Short mmCIF file of C-alpha atoms in Angstrom, two decimals:
data_model
loop_
_atom_site.label_atom_id
_atom_site.label_comp_id
_atom_site.label_asym_id
_atom_site.label_seq_id
_atom_site.Cartn_x
_atom_site.Cartn_y
_atom_site.Cartn_z
CA UNK S 1 16.14 -14.34 2.40
CA UNK S 2 12.77 -15.96 2.36
CA UNK S 3 10.62 -13.61 0.06
CA UNK S 4 7.45 -14.19 2.40
CA UNK S 5 9.33 -13.14 5.42
CA UNK S 6 10.82 -9.92 3.62
CA UNK S 7 7.49 -9.04 2.89
CA UNK S 8 5.88 -9.49 6.30
CA UNK S 9 8.52 -8.15 8.37
CA UNK S 10 8.35 -4.35 9.10
CA UNK S 11 11.53 -2.19 8.72
CA UNK S 12 12.76 -0.89 11.73
CA UNK S 13 14.23 2.26 10.34
CA UNK S 14 12.12 5.52 10.96
CA UNK S 15 12.50 6.85 7.64
CA UNK S 16 11.47 5.86 4.23
CA UNK S 17 14.38 3.95 2.66
CA UNK S 18 14.61 2.41 -0.58
CA UNK S 19 14.07 -1.05 0.76
CA UNK S 20 11.15 0.17 2.75
CA UNK S 21 9.27 1.67 -0.14
CA UNK S 22 10.14 -1.38 -2.39
CA UNK S 23 8.60 -3.52 0.33
CA UNK S 24 5.75 -1.23 0.32
CA UNK S 25 5.27 -1.48 -3.45
CA UNK S 26 5.66 -5.22 -3.52
CA UNK S 27 2.79 -5.66 -1.10
CA UNK S 28 0.67 -3.20 -2.94
CA UNK S 29 1.17 -5.00 -6.20
CA UNK S 30 0.82 -8.57 -4.90
CA UNK S 31 -2.60 -7.29 -3.33
CA UNK S 32 -3.61 -5.83 -6.91
CA UNK S 33 -2.72 -9.14 -8.47
CA UNK S 34 -4.87 -10.93 -5.94
CA UNK S 35 -7.91 -8.74 -6.41
CA UNK S 36 -7.69 -8.84 -10.12
CA UNK S 37 -7.23 -12.78 -9.97
CA UNK S 38 -10.33 -13.00 -7.72
CA UNK S 39 -12.30 -10.71 -9.98
CA UNK S 40 -11.66 -12.60 -13.14
CA UNK S 41 -12.64 -15.71 -11.43
CA UNK S 42 -15.89 -14.44 -10.07
CA UNK S 43 -16.69 -13.14 -13.89
CA UNK S 44 -16.95 -16.72 -14.72
CA UNK S 45 -19.67 -17.07 -12.20
CA UNK S 46 -23.62 -16.50 -12.74
CA UNK S 47 -23.27 -13.29 -10.58
CA UNK S 48 -20.95 -11.84 -13.13
CA UNK S 49 -23.11 -8.57 -13.83
CA UNK S 50 -22.86 -7.85 -10.05
CA UNK S 51 -19.23 -7.98 -9.91
CA UNK S 52 -18.73 -5.73 -12.87
CA UNK S 53 -20.49 -3.05 -11.01
CA UNK S 54 -19.13 -0.60 -8.33
CA UNK S 55 -20.76 -2.51 -5.20
CA UNK S 56 -19.47 -5.83 -6.35
CA UNK S 57 -16.15 -4.67 -6.97
CA UNK S 58 -15.96 -2.82 -3.85
CA UNK S 59 -17.12 -5.83 -1.93
CA UNK S 60 -14.35 -8.07 -3.39
CA UNK S 61 -11.73 -5.36 -2.59
CA UNK S 62 -13.03 -4.91 0.92
CA UNK S 63 -13.43 -8.74 1.61
CA UNK S 64 -9.70 -9.30 0.30
CA UNK S 65 -8.28 -6.03 2.30
CA UNK S 66 -9.44 -7.38 5.57
CA UNK S 67 -6.73 -10.16 5.65
CA UNK S 68 -4.21 -8.10 3.67
CA UNK S 69 -4.54 -4.91 5.85
CA UNK S 70 -2.13 -5.99 8.59
CA UNK S 71 0.79 -6.58 5.88
CA UNK S 72 -0.41 -3.65 3.94
CA UNK S 73 0.36 -1.05 6.57
CA UNK S 74 3.32 -2.67 8.05
CA UNK S 75 5.84 -0.04 7.33
CA UNK S 76 3.42 3.14 7.41
CA UNK S 77 3.85 6.08 10.03
CA UNK S 78 0.43 5.08 11.76
CA UNK S 79 1.79 1.53 12.29
CA UNK S 80 5.02 2.92 14.04
CA UNK S 81 3.00 5.10 16.14
CA UNK S 82 0.79 2.07 17.38
CA UNK S 83 3.83 0.20 18.03
CA UNK S 84 5.46 2.68 20.52
CA UNK S 85 2.22 2.72 22.70
CA UNK S 86 2.78 -1.08 23.62
CA UNK S 87 6.38 -0.35 24.85
CA UNK S 88 5.03 1.53 27.72
CA UNK S 89 7.66 3.78 29.00
CA UNK S 90 8.27 5.14 32.67
CA UNK S 91 6.05 8.18 31.89
CA UNK S 92 3.10 5.93 30.69
CA UNK S 93 -0.08 6.19 32.64
CA UNK S 94 -1.41 2.93 33.95
CA UNK S 95 -4.72 1.79 33.06
CA UNK S 96 -7.69 1.73 35.41
CA UNK S 97 -7.87 -1.92 35.55
CA UNK S 98 -4.16 -2.03 36.88
CA UNK S 99 -4.81 0.63 39.47
CA UNK S 100 -7.75 -1.21 40.50
CA UNK S 101 -5.67 -4.47 40.64
CA UNK S 102 -2.88 -2.78 42.63
CA UNK S 103 -5.31 -1.18 45.18
CA UNK S 104 -7.05 -4.52 45.65
CA UNK S 105 -3.63 -6.48 45.96
CA UNK S 106 -2.43 -3.84 48.50
CA UNK S 107 -4.11 -5.54 51.57
CA UNK S 108 -4.00 -9.14 50.37
CA UNK S 109 -3.11 -11.30 53.56
CA UNK S 110 -3.62 -8.55 56.00
CA UNK S 111 -5.85 -9.49 58.85
CA UNK S 112 -8.85 -7.52 59.52
CA UNK S 113 -8.57 -4.73 62.30
CA UNK S 114 -10.94 -4.76 65.31
CA UNK S 115 -14.50 -3.62 64.86
CA UNK S 116 -15.00 0.09 64.60
CA UNK S 117 -11.84 0.47 62.82
CA UNK S 118 -9.23 2.70 63.92
CA UNK S 119 -6.16 1.87 66.22
CA UNK S 120 -7.85 1.50 69.68
CA UNK S 121 -11.00 -0.57 68.38
CA UNK S 122 -14.52 -0.11 69.27
CA UNK S 123 -16.32 3.34 70.59
CA UNK S 124 -14.70 5.68 73.02
#
């Protein structure tokens, strides 16, 4: 199996299996190696004193975490909960936009009634 596909595919099992834990650890180690490598490269720049401090290190970790976040949280319980909401079951409540769209389309193509509304037309 392709290693990148193995790392970026979520495990469908609901429990923490040994394979799922191995994936989480592999993703975390890959992220740590990347952060360490980038910080080592930034230490060779004129801004080395900034990146040695807390704010510089936090900035590097944050900037690298943004693209890695989707991969790092694939097998966490929160990601599994988010995936369940998109599978809209029968008991799911429709959104307000869907209700408005249904109401708007309810009378689509129906000719307008006589003036005054009602069945018989105008005033009585």
